[in-house]
Amino acid sequence: NAYNLAIVNTIRNSGGNNALRHIMIPTHAATSMEVAQNALVIPNNDKRIIVSQHTYWPYNFTMNTDAGSGATASWGSSSDKAACDTELDRIKNKFVNKGIPVVIGEWGSIDKNNTSARAVHAEYYANAVKKRGMCPVWWDNGYEGKEGFALLKRSSCTWLYPTIVDGLIKGVQDA
């Protein structure tokens, strides 16, 4: 909170259009965990603040590779979607419903040789985020190997997983 306050004050006081600029700030570690969200203080109650959130959700599907601790390569059941809706409603209620915009600035799922499940998740998640008035931004870290988030092969400007990209586009367009 102290860093967010310092940077917002610095930007606002630096002249030009900066007094009116929208500024994106994170919760602690940009996590969407409730404890971090509850601890966030919007600097000066500034009405031009956007909250940045990282939501690798659900963790067991999107990032966890340890089968012994619940990792899964499948996603898309009715209960999966209901749990996703509950989680995104929680974020929406915390910020969007109070007039505070949210960018889900990092989300995605790693490659576990499960492209079809990842495409289903991408479409549903992007759609659900957008329907709640938030902006979904897939985290493409450029890593193309197993457990990577890359969708774009940078060396050739081609899609590694066109079905996931199609899902993202369809999800956002249908929202």
PDB file of C-alpha atoms in Angstrom:
ATOM      1  CA  ASN A   1       0.000   0.000   0.000  1.00  0.00           C
ATOM      2  CA  ALA A   2       2.841   2.382   0.766  1.00  0.00           C
ATOM      3  CA  TYR A   3       4.415   1.729  -2.649  1.00  0.00           C
ATOM      4  CA  ASN A   4       1.074   2.129  -4.419  1.00  0.00           C
ATOM      5  CA  LEU A   5       0.486   5.433  -2.596  1.00  0.00           C
ATOM      6  CA  ALA A   6       3.970   6.698  -3.408  1.00  0.00           C
ATOM      7  CA  ILE A   7       3.729   5.899  -7.119  1.00  0.00           C
ATOM      8  CA  VAL A   8       0.184   7.253  -7.493  1.00  0.00           C
ATOM      9  CA  ASN A   9       1.204  10.507  -5.784  1.00  0.00           C
ATOM     10  CA  THR A  10       4.337  10.749  -7.944  1.00  0.00           C
ATOM     11  CA  ILE A  11       2.370  10.215 -11.162  1.00  0.00           C
ATOM     12  CA  ARG A  12      -0.423  12.590 -10.187  1.00  0.00           C
ATOM     13  CA  ASN A  13       2.032  15.358  -9.265  1.00  0.00           C
ATOM     14  CA  SER A  14       4.303  15.048 -12.309  1.00  0.00           C
ATOM     15  CA  GLY A  15       2.369  17.345 -14.631  1.00  0.00           C
ATOM     16  CA  GLY A  16       0.840  16.927 -18.053  1.00  0.00           C
ATOM     17  CA  ASN A  17      -2.179  14.679 -18.297  1.00  0.00           C
ATOM     18  CA  ASN A  18      -0.978  12.644 -15.323  1.00  0.00           C
ATOM     19  CA  ALA A  19      -3.502  14.180 -12.955  1.00  0.00           C
ATOM     20  CA  LEU A  20      -6.255  12.537 -15.032  1.00  0.00           C
ATOM     21  CA  ARG A  21      -4.486   9.365 -16.182  1.00  0.00           C
ATOM     22  CA  HIS A  22      -5.845   5.970 -15.178  1.00  0.00           C
ATOM     23  CA  ILE A  23      -3.254   4.092 -13.118  1.00  0.00           C
ATOM     24  CA  MET A  24      -3.153   0.344 -12.566  1.00  0.00           C
ATOM     25  CA  ILE A  25      -2.020  -0.884  -9.148  1.00  0.00           C
ATOM     26  CA  PRO A  26      -1.723  -4.425  -7.786  1.00  0.00           C
ATOM     27  CA  THR A  27      -2.738  -6.054  -4.581  1.00  0.00           C
ATOM     28  CA  HIS A  28       0.221  -7.573  -2.720  1.00  0.00           C
ATOM     29  CA  ALA A  29       1.966  -9.769  -5.333  1.00  0.00           C
ATOM     30  CA  ALA A  30      -1.022  -8.983  -7.600  1.00  0.00           C
ATOM     31  CA  THR A  31      -2.721 -12.020  -6.107  1.00  0.00           C
ATOM     32  CA  SER A  32      -6.483 -12.377  -6.145  1.00  0.00           C
ATOM     33  CA  MET A  33      -6.397 -14.055  -2.740  1.00  0.00           C
ATOM     34  CA  GLU A  34      -9.045 -12.543  -0.512  1.00  0.00           C
ATOM     35  CA  VAL A  35      -6.536 -11.599   2.205  1.00  0.00           C
ATOM     36  CA  ALA A  36      -4.570  -9.456  -0.272  1.00  0.00           C
ATOM     37  CA  GLN A  37      -7.706  -7.927  -1.749  1.00  0.00           C
ATOM     38  CA  ASN A  38      -9.002  -7.021   1.709  1.00  0.00           C
ATOM     39  CA  ALA A  39      -5.670  -5.429   2.616  1.00  0.00           C
ATOM     40  CA  LEU A  40      -5.528  -3.245  -0.506  1.00  0.00           C
ATOM     41  CA  VAL A  41      -6.016   0.466   0.102  1.00  0.00           C
ATOM     42  CA  ILE A  42      -6.902   2.530  -2.947  1.00  0.00           C
ATOM     43  CA  PRO A  43      -4.493   5.479  -2.727  1.00  0.00           C
ATOM     44  CA  ASN A  44      -6.325   8.696  -1.830  1.00  0.00           C
ATOM     45  CA  ASN A  45      -9.610   6.961  -2.786  1.00  0.00           C
ATOM     46  CA  ASP A  46      -8.555   7.854  -6.347  1.00  0.00           C
ATOM     47  CA  LYS A  47     -11.425   7.217  -8.790  1.00  0.00           C
ATOM     48  CA  ARG A  48      -8.990   6.566 -11.673  1.00  0.00           C
ATOM     49  CA  ILE A  49      -7.363   3.484 -10.197  1.00  0.00           C
ATOM     50  CA  ILE A  50      -7.539   0.095 -11.920  1.00  0.00           C
ATOM     51  CA  VAL A  51      -6.753  -2.993  -9.853  1.00  0.00           C
ATOM     52  CA  SER A  52      -4.417  -5.560 -11.402  1.00  0.00           C
ATOM     53  CA  GLN A  53      -5.022  -9.178 -10.463  1.00  0.00           C
ATOM     54  CA  HIS A  54      -3.236 -12.441 -11.311  1.00  0.00           C
ATOM     55  CA  THR A  55      -5.675 -15.331 -11.242  1.00  0.00           C
ATOM     56  CA  TYR A  56      -4.233 -18.680 -12.183  1.00  0.00           C
ATOM     57  CA  TRP A  57      -7.498 -20.303 -11.345  1.00  0.00           C
ATOM     58  CA  PRO A  58      -8.112 -23.063 -10.562  1.00  0.00           C
ATOM     59  CA  TYR A  59      -4.522 -23.675  -9.539  1.00  0.00           C
ATOM     60  CA  ASN A  60      -4.752 -27.474  -9.785  1.00  0.00           C
ATOM     61  CA  PHE A  61      -5.656 -27.153 -13.463  1.00  0.00           C
ATOM     62  CA  THR A  62      -3.766 -24.034 -14.517  1.00  0.00           C
ATOM     63  CA  MET A  63      -0.383 -24.473 -12.818  1.00  0.00           C
ATOM     64  CA  ASN A  64      -0.085 -27.427 -10.456  1.00  0.00           C
ATOM     65  CA  THR A  65       1.924 -30.353 -11.852  1.00  0.00           C
ATOM     66  CA  ASP A  66       2.073 -32.461  -8.683  1.00  0.00           C
ATOM     67  CA  ALA A  67      -0.516 -35.230  -9.059  1.00  0.00           C
ATOM     68  CA  GLY A  68      -0.059 -36.060  -5.391  1.00  0.00           C
ATOM     69  CA  SER A  69      -1.379 -32.637  -4.414  1.00  0.00           C
ATOM     70  CA  GLY A  70      -4.418 -32.511  -6.681  1.00  0.00           C
ATOM     71  CA  ALA A  71      -3.047 -31.509 -10.098  1.00  0.00           C
ATOM     72  CA  THR A  72      -5.396 -32.224 -12.950  1.00  0.00           C
ATOM     73  CA  ALA A  73      -5.230 -31.878 -16.720  1.00  0.00           C
ATOM     74  CA  SER A  74      -8.991 -31.787 -17.211  1.00  0.00           C
ATOM     75  CA  TRP A  75     -11.417 -28.904 -16.861  1.00  0.00           C
ATOM     76  CA  GLY A  76     -14.890 -28.080 -18.099  1.00  0.00           C
ATOM     77  CA  SER A  77     -17.481 -29.890 -15.995  1.00  0.00           C
ATOM     78  CA  SER A  78     -20.560 -28.098 -14.714  1.00  0.00           C
ATOM     79  CA  SER A  79     -19.021 -27.982 -11.245  1.00  0.00           C
ATOM     80  CA  ASP A  80     -15.766 -26.549 -12.686  1.00  0.00           C
ATOM     81  CA  LYS A  81     -17.720 -23.766 -14.365  1.00  0.00           C
ATOM     82  CA  ALA A  82     -19.842 -23.069 -11.283  1.00  0.00           C
ATOM     83  CA  ALA A  83     -16.714 -22.788  -9.112  1.00  0.00           C
ATOM     84  CA  CYS A  84     -15.164 -20.444 -11.697  1.00  0.00           C
ATOM     85  CA  ASP A  85     -18.266 -18.257 -11.640  1.00  0.00           C
ATOM     86  CA  THR A  86     -18.177 -18.126  -7.841  1.00  0.00           C
ATOM     87  CA  GLU A  87     -14.520 -17.062  -7.837  1.00  0.00           C
ATOM     88  CA  LEU A  88     -15.018 -14.370 -10.480  1.00  0.00           C
ATOM     89  CA  ASP A  89     -18.174 -13.112  -8.771  1.00  0.00           C
ATOM     90  CA  ARG A  90     -16.106 -12.687  -5.609  1.00  0.00           C
ATOM     91  CA  ILE A  91     -13.602 -10.466  -7.455  1.00  0.00           C
ATOM     92  CA  LYS A  92     -16.380  -8.538  -9.191  1.00  0.00           C
ATOM     93  CA  ASN A  93     -18.176  -7.934  -5.898  1.00  0.00           C
ATOM     94  CA  LYS A  94     -14.974  -6.773  -4.227  1.00  0.00           C
ATOM     95  CA  PHE A  95     -14.037  -4.207  -6.864  1.00  0.00           C
ATOM     96  CA  VAL A  96     -16.188  -3.818 -10.005  1.00  0.00           C
ATOM     97  CA  ASN A  97     -19.457  -3.480  -8.095  1.00  0.00           C
ATOM     98  CA  LYS A  98     -17.811  -0.616  -6.165  1.00  0.00           C
ATOM     99  CA  GLY A  99     -16.799   1.199  -9.353  1.00  0.00           C
ATOM    100  CA  ILE A 100     -13.175  -0.003  -9.325  1.00  0.00           C
ATOM    101  CA  PRO A 101     -12.082  -1.450 -12.687  1.00  0.00           C
ATOM    102  CA  VAL A 102     -10.136  -4.728 -12.759  1.00  0.00           C
ATOM    103  CA  VAL A 103      -7.647  -6.096 -15.260  1.00  0.00           C
ATOM    104  CA  ILE A 104      -6.912  -9.781 -14.906  1.00  0.00           C
ATOM    105  CA  GLY A 105      -3.388  -9.068 -16.103  1.00  0.00           C
ATOM    106  CA  GLU A 106      -2.101 -12.594 -15.760  1.00  0.00           C
ATOM    107  CA  TRP A 107      -4.042 -15.779 -16.227  1.00  0.00           C
ATOM    108  CA  GLY A 108      -3.718 -18.869 -18.353  1.00  0.00           C
ATOM    109  CA  SER A 109      -2.958 -22.557 -18.114  1.00  0.00           C
ATOM    110  CA  ILE A 110       0.267 -24.450 -18.638  1.00  0.00           C
ATOM    111  CA  ASP A 111       0.705 -27.146 -21.223  1.00  0.00           C
ATOM    112  CA  LYS A 112       0.074 -30.573 -19.684  1.00  0.00           C
ATOM    113  CA  ASN A 113      -0.597 -32.225 -23.051  1.00  0.00           C
ATOM    114  CA  ASN A 114      -4.231 -31.149 -22.595  1.00  0.00           C
ATOM    115  CA  THR A 115      -4.859 -28.640 -25.368  1.00  0.00           C
ATOM    116  CA  SER A 116      -8.591 -29.334 -25.695  1.00  0.00           C
ATOM    117  CA  ALA A 117      -9.211 -28.805 -21.963  1.00  0.00           C
ATOM    118  CA  ARG A 118      -7.098 -25.640 -22.059  1.00  0.00           C
ATOM    119  CA  ALA A 119      -9.162 -24.327 -24.984  1.00  0.00           C
ATOM    120  CA  VAL A 120     -12.412 -24.990 -23.107  1.00  0.00           C
ATOM    121  CA  HIS A 121     -11.012 -23.247 -20.031  1.00  0.00           C
ATOM    122  CA  ALA A 122      -9.704 -20.286 -22.058  1.00  0.00           C
ATOM    123  CA  GLU A 123     -13.027 -19.687 -23.778  1.00  0.00           C
ATOM    124  CA  TYR A 124     -15.090 -20.039 -20.621  1.00  0.00           C
ATOM    125  CA  TYR A 125     -12.740 -18.015 -18.426  1.00  0.00           C
ATOM    126  CA  ALA A 126     -12.302 -15.139 -20.917  1.00  0.00           C
ATOM    127  CA  ASN A 127     -16.065 -14.992 -21.400  1.00  0.00           C
ATOM    128  CA  ALA A 128     -16.826 -15.101 -17.675  1.00  0.00           C
ATOM    129  CA  VAL A 129     -14.247 -12.383 -16.887  1.00  0.00           C
ATOM    130  CA  LYS A 130     -15.519 -10.094 -19.653  1.00  0.00           C
ATOM    131  CA  LYS A 131     -19.188 -10.613 -18.670  1.00  0.00           C
ATOM    132  CA  ARG A 132     -18.297  -9.345 -15.217  1.00  0.00           C
ATOM    133  CA  GLY A 133     -16.876  -6.130 -16.636  1.00  0.00           C
ATOM    134  CA  MET A 134     -13.222  -7.074 -16.218  1.00  0.00           C
ATOM    135  CA  CYS A 135     -10.475  -7.389 -18.819  1.00  0.00           C
ATOM    136  CA  PRO A 136      -8.769 -10.789 -19.306  1.00  0.00           C
ATOM    137  CA  VAL A 137      -5.111 -10.782 -20.455  1.00  0.00           C
ATOM    138  CA  TRP A 138      -3.545 -14.210 -21.089  1.00  0.00           C
ATOM    139  CA  TRP A 139      -0.015 -14.558 -19.677  1.00  0.00           C
ATOM    140  CA  ASP A 140       2.173 -15.635 -22.594  1.00  0.00           C
ATOM    141  CA  ASN A 141       5.609 -15.965 -21.034  1.00  0.00           C
ATOM    142  CA  GLY A 142       7.219 -17.180 -24.266  1.00  0.00           C
ATOM    143  CA  TYR A 143       8.009 -20.605 -22.834  1.00  0.00           C
ATOM    144  CA  GLU A 144       6.939 -23.188 -25.409  1.00  0.00           C
ATOM    145  CA  GLY A 145       7.920 -26.343 -23.538  1.00  0.00           C
ATOM    146  CA  LYS A 146       5.888 -28.633 -21.372  1.00  0.00           C
ATOM    147  CA  GLU A 147       4.395 -26.565 -18.574  1.00  0.00           C
ATOM    148  CA  GLY A 148       4.776 -23.371 -20.600  1.00  0.00           C
ATOM    149  CA  PHE A 149       2.162 -20.640 -21.070  1.00  0.00           C
ATOM    150  CA  ALA A 150       3.208 -19.607 -24.594  1.00  0.00           C
ATOM    151  CA  LEU A 151       0.538 -19.408 -27.270  1.00  0.00           C
ATOM    152  CA  LEU A 152       2.610 -17.536 -29.842  1.00  0.00           C
ATOM    153  CA  LYS A 153       5.785 -18.975 -31.351  1.00  0.00           C
ATOM    154  CA  ARG A 154       7.745 -15.750 -31.482  1.00  0.00           C
ATOM    155  CA  SER A 155      10.436 -16.957 -33.919  1.00  0.00           C
ATOM    156  CA  SER A 156       7.878 -17.575 -36.684  1.00  0.00           C
ATOM    157  CA  CYS A 157       4.903 -15.480 -35.541  1.00  0.00           C
ATOM    158  CA  THR A 158       2.649 -18.530 -35.626  1.00  0.00           C
ATOM    159  CA  TRP A 159       0.208 -19.859 -33.080  1.00  0.00           C
ATOM    160  CA  LEU A 160       1.359 -22.871 -31.078  1.00  0.00           C
ATOM    161  CA  TYR A 161      -2.200 -23.625 -29.947  1.00  0.00           C
ATOM    162  CA  PRO A 162      -4.693 -22.128 -32.415  1.00  0.00           C
ATOM    163  CA  THR A 163      -7.648 -23.764 -30.652  1.00  0.00           C
ATOM    164  CA  ILE A 164      -6.772 -21.985 -27.406  1.00  0.00           C
ATOM    165  CA  VAL A 165      -6.404 -18.668 -29.238  1.00  0.00           C
ATOM    166  CA  ASP A 166      -9.754 -19.275 -30.971  1.00  0.00           C
ATOM    167  CA  GLY A 167     -11.284 -20.000 -27.565  1.00  0.00           C
ATOM    168  CA  LEU A 168      -9.944 -16.751 -26.136  1.00  0.00           C
ATOM    169  CA  ILE A 169     -11.302 -14.729 -29.036  1.00  0.00           C
ATOM    170  CA  LYS A 170     -14.677 -16.473 -29.018  1.00  0.00           C
ATOM    171  CA  GLY A 171     -14.961 -16.086 -25.240  1.00  0.00           C
ATOM    172  CA  VAL A 172     -14.352 -12.345 -25.334  1.00  0.00           C
ATOM    173  CA  GLN A 173     -16.504 -11.744 -28.420  1.00  0.00           C
ATOM    174  CA  ASP A 174     -19.459 -13.700 -27.007  1.00  0.00           C
ATOM    175  CA  ALA A 175     -19.437 -11.858 -23.682  1.00  0.00           C
TER     176      ALA A 175
END
